[in-house]
């Protein structure tokens, strides 16, 4: 209470004014009931405050939980992304090296070319064919152009296996010449003749030649059973294609396998496989009249018969195909591999026959 109030109270004591002052200073019961210091109101306020705090706390907890969930989701997403990256890396590791390190292709920034077109590919193929043709031409150097096709057809059938060149003073071997421009030996021609004929008639077993057997008596003294070409030479002798003791030629005791093949022997061995008949009898005069040869008198009598039969083959004559037009037979001249191939290119008579081009 202030000094002013105390003074008024003392000075007015016992007077009506003093009583009014006294009454005004007494506590108002209503004011006491509604005092902000009332305990129930304080408790209510406290409870409300607590509820508000609790609500706020729940909200905070929910917020924190949501944030935690969000953080966990982000963590999970990042983990999944890392796992996916690791899996992709593992897959790339398992892929072939050419997939991982891809070669730049046309259209890529790193591609530096060249880009091959279809015309380029065709040109490359054409170039290769030209190279092959050039190699073939070089392999046939020195071979007459008319004979080269016969060689290629027989080579396609793998029928012209080469041996060492035969020794000949008439056609000496040259490093610049094709092997087909060099003389062929008697053994090599016998092998080509036997294999070519059987290849042409492989679908007709009854027309094929039979190989000689090691148990057979050798037809020639210089071709024993140990000779690498015994089976072929023996087979031709036993078939009566090559003259021997089996055909009544008592003087043909040696075959001379490594000697050069000459023209009269080449015709004598080949024609019987074309006509498949006995050789006709003839005279030197008849052969001269037919062929116009100037040297008919120097031809062996048995070879004359083969020459007469070859003339009857007309356009399919072996002599014409191998040697072209000539007025000299030259029976002892060595035969080249190319000329031998020309004779072996076809088997048959004037009405039926087979050639290497048809077999291919």
XYZ file of C-alpha atoms in Angstrom:
360
model
C 0.000 0.000 0.000
C 1.345 3.386 -0.875
C 1.927 6.225 1.579
C -0.916 8.225 0.061
C -3.416 5.495 0.668
C -2.145 5.013 4.215
C -2.512 8.722 4.894
C -6.036 8.895 3.628
C -6.977 5.902 5.687
C -5.645 7.425 8.928
C -6.878 10.912 8.316
C -10.436 9.907 7.424
C -10.912 7.254 10.060
C -14.414 7.468 11.681
C -15.817 9.697 8.912
C -18.117 8.655 6.081
C -15.304 9.257 3.630
C -13.083 7.004 5.615
C -15.644 4.259 5.598
C -15.968 4.495 1.827
C -12.250 4.391 1.458
C -12.111 1.419 3.753
C -14.771 -0.403 1.754
C -13.031 0.294 -1.467
C -9.902 -1.123 -0.116
C -11.538 -4.396 0.905
C -11.142 -7.303 -1.405
C -13.907 -7.960 -3.922
C -14.979 -11.588 -3.676
C -15.702 -11.719 -7.426
C -12.281 -10.409 -8.109
C -10.856 -13.079 -5.876
C -12.702 -15.883 -7.773
C -11.451 -14.704 -11.146
C -7.956 -13.921 -10.139
C -5.372 -14.898 -12.684
C -3.548 -16.512 -9.773
C -6.382 -19.047 -9.306
C -4.868 -22.564 -9.129
C -7.502 -24.326 -11.276
C -7.116 -21.825 -13.994
C -3.386 -22.229 -13.677
C -3.733 -26.004 -13.874
C -6.041 -25.722 -16.885
C -3.599 -23.441 -18.519
C -0.800 -25.767 -17.682
C -2.766 -28.743 -19.092
C -3.568 -26.863 -22.253
C -0.004 -25.854 -22.504
C 1.071 -29.478 -22.009
C -1.431 -30.656 -24.616
C -0.174 -28.043 -27.035
C 3.349 -29.054 -26.271
C 2.396 -32.727 -26.725
C 0.656 -31.942 -30.000
C 3.640 -29.962 -31.093
C 5.919 -32.816 -30.052
C 3.844 -35.339 -31.993
C 3.925 -33.069 -34.989
C 7.652 -32.680 -34.551
C 8.023 -36.456 -34.201
C 5.927 -37.008 -37.338
C 7.987 -34.438 -39.171
C 11.178 -36.055 -37.948
C 9.804 -39.488 -38.913
C 8.852 -38.221 -42.370
C 12.268 -36.692 -42.767
C 13.858 -39.915 -41.601
C 11.697 -41.917 -44.038
C 12.620 -39.508 -46.811
C 16.290 -39.815 -45.948
C 15.989 -43.609 -45.797
C 14.210 -43.614 -49.165
C 16.914 -41.443 -50.647
C 19.542 -43.737 -49.194
C 17.716 -46.783 -50.590
C 17.408 -45.106 -54.003
C 21.092 -44.239 -54.009
C 21.922 -47.814 -52.935
C 19.757 -49.244 -55.715
C 21.417 -46.926 -58.219
C 24.863 -47.977 -57.037
C 23.830 -51.632 -57.176
C 22.429 -51.141 -60.686
C 25.651 -49.437 -61.771
C 27.690 -52.276 -60.269
C 25.466 -54.833 -62.007
C 25.795 -53.028 -65.332
C 29.556 -52.850 -64.857
C 29.624 -56.574 -64.110
C 27.547 -57.267 -67.230
C 29.910 -55.167 -69.292
C 32.823 -57.090 -67.823
C 31.198 -60.384 -68.838
C 30.643 -59.159 -72.392
C 33.274 -59.833 -75.085
C 36.056 -57.312 -75.428
C 34.805 -56.244 -78.843
C 31.450 -55.304 -77.229
C 32.996 -53.357 -74.383
C 35.452 -51.524 -76.608
C 33.198 -51.030 -79.641
C 34.928 -50.370 -82.931
C 33.863 -47.041 -84.424
C 31.478 -47.441 -87.321
C 30.514 -45.160 -90.221
C 28.607 -42.203 -88.738
C 30.502 -42.248 -85.431
C 32.615 -39.225 -84.538
C 35.699 -41.425 -84.019
C 35.304 -43.319 -87.338
C 38.106 -42.476 -89.780
C 37.125 -44.754 -92.720
C 37.378 -45.952 -95.353
C 33.776 -46.850 -96.237
C 33.642 -49.701 -98.762
C 30.766 -49.711 -101.191
C 29.367 -52.717 -103.067
C 31.154 -51.547 -106.198
C 34.434 -51.537 -104.270
C 33.803 -55.151 -103.186
C 33.083 -56.153 -106.777
C 36.231 -54.388 -107.892
C 38.254 -56.251 -105.263
C 36.791 -59.550 -106.471
C 37.580 -58.627 -110.057
C 41.115 -57.717 -109.064
C 41.513 -61.107 -107.387
C 40.275 -62.863 -110.505
C 42.751 -60.852 -112.534
C 45.550 -61.905 -110.176
C 44.492 -65.551 -110.465
C 44.401 -65.277 -114.240
C 47.834 -63.673 -114.205
C 49.216 -66.472 -112.022
C 47.713 -69.064 -114.348
C 49.211 -67.316 -117.364
C 52.627 -67.308 -115.702
C 52.267 -71.012 -114.838
C 51.665 -71.740 -118.524
C 54.502 -69.632 -119.905
C 55.748 -71.156 -123.130
C 52.613 -73.263 -123.635
C 50.782 -72.644 -126.940
C 47.532 -70.755 -126.374
C 45.536 -73.473 -128.178
C 46.580 -76.034 -125.546
C 46.049 -74.044 -122.362
C 42.305 -74.676 -122.091
C 42.912 -78.445 -122.166
C 45.351 -78.146 -119.285
C 42.995 -76.029 -117.171
C 40.090 -78.450 -117.656
C 42.171 -81.443 -116.632
C 43.697 -79.569 -113.707
C 40.192 -78.851 -112.450
C 39.757 -82.637 -112.251
C 43.132 -82.980 -110.475
C 44.408 -85.326 -113.163
C 47.744 -83.725 -114.031
C 50.031 -84.482 -111.109
C 53.554 -83.498 -112.098
C 56.710 -85.581 -111.782
C 60.309 -84.603 -112.469
C 60.789 -83.460 -116.081
C 61.989 -86.127 -118.479
C 65.515 -85.791 -119.864
C 65.509 -84.667 -123.457
C 68.070 -82.965 -125.667
C 65.253 -81.969 -128.027
C 63.439 -79.882 -125.413
C 65.837 -78.919 -122.621
C 64.252 -77.772 -119.386
C 64.249 -74.063 -118.713
C 63.586 -72.154 -115.513
C 61.552 -69.641 -117.539
C 59.271 -72.298 -119.003
C 56.108 -73.790 -117.582
C 56.436 -77.457 -116.578
C 53.786 -78.119 -119.225
C 56.134 -76.829 -121.918
C 58.655 -79.510 -120.946
C 58.752 -83.157 -122.090
C 56.672 -85.748 -120.292
C 58.149 -89.097 -119.292
C 56.686 -92.444 -120.287
C 55.733 -93.284 -116.696
C 54.021 -89.927 -116.174
C 52.021 -90.243 -119.380
C 51.016 -93.785 -118.446
C 49.774 -92.483 -115.074
C 47.847 -89.586 -116.651
C 46.345 -91.901 -119.282
C 45.206 -94.506 -116.750
C 43.771 -92.008 -114.236
C 42.082 -89.778 -116.814
C 40.329 -92.630 -118.588
C 39.040 -94.088 -115.328
C 37.899 -90.665 -114.161
C 35.918 -90.103 -117.359
C 34.235 -93.487 -117.022
C 33.932 -93.684 -113.264
C 30.178 -94.263 -113.553
C 30.696 -97.316 -115.791
C 32.681 -99.951 -113.889
C 32.599 -102.306 -116.867
C 34.575 -99.820 -118.968
C 37.189 -98.955 -116.397
C 40.799 -100.135 -116.437
C 42.020 -102.433 -113.646
C 45.226 -101.797 -111.735
C 47.974 -104.374 -111.688
C 48.469 -106.401 -108.529
C 51.717 -107.002 -106.670
C 51.059 -110.706 -107.043
C 51.112 -110.395 -110.853
C 54.112 -111.307 -112.955
C 55.685 -107.979 -113.985
C 55.139 -107.149 -117.635
C 58.479 -105.339 -117.815
C 61.822 -106.125 -116.264
C 62.500 -102.494 -115.350
C 59.132 -101.952 -113.636
C 59.175 -104.272 -110.596
C 56.340 -104.517 -108.122
C 58.229 -102.041 -105.898
C 58.008 -99.289 -108.539
C 55.588 -96.495 -107.478
C 53.805 -96.709 -110.856
C 53.807 -100.505 -111.122
C 50.028 -100.826 -110.651
C 49.311 -98.350 -113.470
C 51.882 -99.595 -115.981
C 51.093 -103.241 -115.242
C 47.361 -102.542 -115.610
C 47.803 -100.928 -119.041
C 50.029 -103.804 -120.191
C 47.565 -106.451 -119.032
C 44.737 -104.574 -120.800
C 46.765 -104.728 -124.044
C 47.039 -100.934 -124.283
C 50.831 -100.855 -123.963
C 52.702 -103.363 -126.180
C 54.446 -106.041 -124.091
C 55.111 -109.749 -124.004
C 51.432 -110.125 -123.131
C 50.488 -108.802 -126.615
C 53.089 -110.907 -128.415
C 55.819 -108.266 -128.578
C 58.664 -110.429 -127.425
C 61.154 -107.600 -127.793
C 59.265 -105.251 -125.460
C 60.916 -106.509 -122.272
C 61.746 -103.057 -120.907
C 59.388 -100.152 -120.486
C 62.010 -97.416 -119.930
C 59.677 -95.497 -117.554
C 61.843 -92.382 -117.176
C 62.599 -91.925 -120.887
C 60.783 -89.112 -122.726
C 57.521 -90.071 -124.363
C 57.619 -89.811 -128.172
C 54.816 -89.141 -130.619
C 54.346 -92.622 -132.034
C 54.075 -94.137 -128.506
C 51.610 -91.441 -127.364
C 49.270 -92.176 -130.289
C 49.746 -95.948 -130.019
C 48.660 -96.015 -126.347
C 45.800 -93.529 -126.613
C 43.840 -94.520 -129.743
C 42.775 -98.013 -128.559
C 40.949 -96.354 -125.626
C 39.055 -94.154 -128.098
C 37.977 -96.741 -130.683
C 37.763 -99.765 -128.313
C 38.289 -101.931 -131.344
C 41.236 -103.682 -132.908
C 43.552 -101.368 -134.804
C 42.993 -101.496 -138.582
C 45.566 -102.920 -140.923
C 47.162 -100.343 -143.189
C 50.189 -99.523 -145.344
C 52.602 -96.601 -145.397
C 51.076 -95.501 -148.699
C 47.570 -95.407 -147.221
C 48.755 -93.351 -144.259
C 50.617 -90.981 -146.567
C 47.518 -90.558 -148.696
C 45.381 -89.853 -145.626
C 47.698 -87.564 -143.688
C 50.041 -86.302 -146.371
C 52.984 -87.088 -144.110
C 56.365 -86.891 -145.803
C 58.066 -89.194 -143.276
C 55.653 -92.118 -143.167
C 58.441 -94.562 -143.997
C 60.110 -93.835 -140.622
C 57.028 -94.743 -138.578
C 56.878 -98.124 -136.793
C 54.461 -100.599 -138.388
C 52.297 -100.920 -135.234
C 52.206 -97.138 -134.802
C 51.089 -96.810 -138.445
C 47.931 -98.732 -137.590
C 47.218 -96.375 -134.677
C 47.813 -93.354 -136.949
C 45.349 -94.770 -139.488
C 42.710 -95.268 -136.772
C 43.285 -91.765 -135.431
C 42.613 -90.325 -138.877
C 39.208 -92.034 -138.851
C 38.295 -90.006 -135.723
C 37.979 -86.933 -137.947
C 37.688 -83.721 -135.925
C 38.326 -85.699 -132.742
C 41.750 -86.848 -133.917
C 44.316 -86.854 -131.118
C 47.126 -85.899 -133.463
C 45.300 -82.830 -134.773
C 44.246 -81.734 -131.260
C 47.781 -82.009 -129.880
C 50.010 -81.066 -132.819
C 47.822 -79.085 -135.191
C 48.376 -79.187 -138.931
C 51.704 -80.595 -140.103
C 53.088 -82.641 -142.993
C 55.667 -84.275 -140.744
C 54.792 -86.865 -138.175
C 58.252 -86.971 -136.576
C 57.652 -90.239 -134.701
C 60.653 -89.864 -132.364
C 60.016 -86.298 -131.278
C 59.444 -85.857 -127.537
C 55.916 -84.960 -126.442
C 55.406 -82.074 -124.010
C 53.061 -82.256 -121.053
C 50.795 -79.729 -122.768
C 50.540 -81.903 -125.900
C 49.863 -84.966 -123.765
C 47.108 -83.078 -121.913
C 45.503 -82.157 -125.252
C 45.323 -85.826 -126.259
C 43.899 -86.865 -122.879
C 41.261 -84.107 -122.868
C 38.814 -86.389 -124.747
C 38.066 -90.098 -124.996
C 35.694 -91.580 -127.559
C 34.960 -92.111 -131.233
C 33.118 -89.923 -133.739
C 29.637 -90.738 -132.436
C 30.107 -90.802 -128.696
C 32.738 -89.580 -126.301
C 33.503 -87.624 -123.157
C 35.737 -84.615 -122.566
C 37.146 -82.900 -119.494
C 35.006 -79.783 -119.906
C 31.819 -81.880 -119.709
C 33.069 -83.824 -116.689
C 33.700 -80.522 -114.843
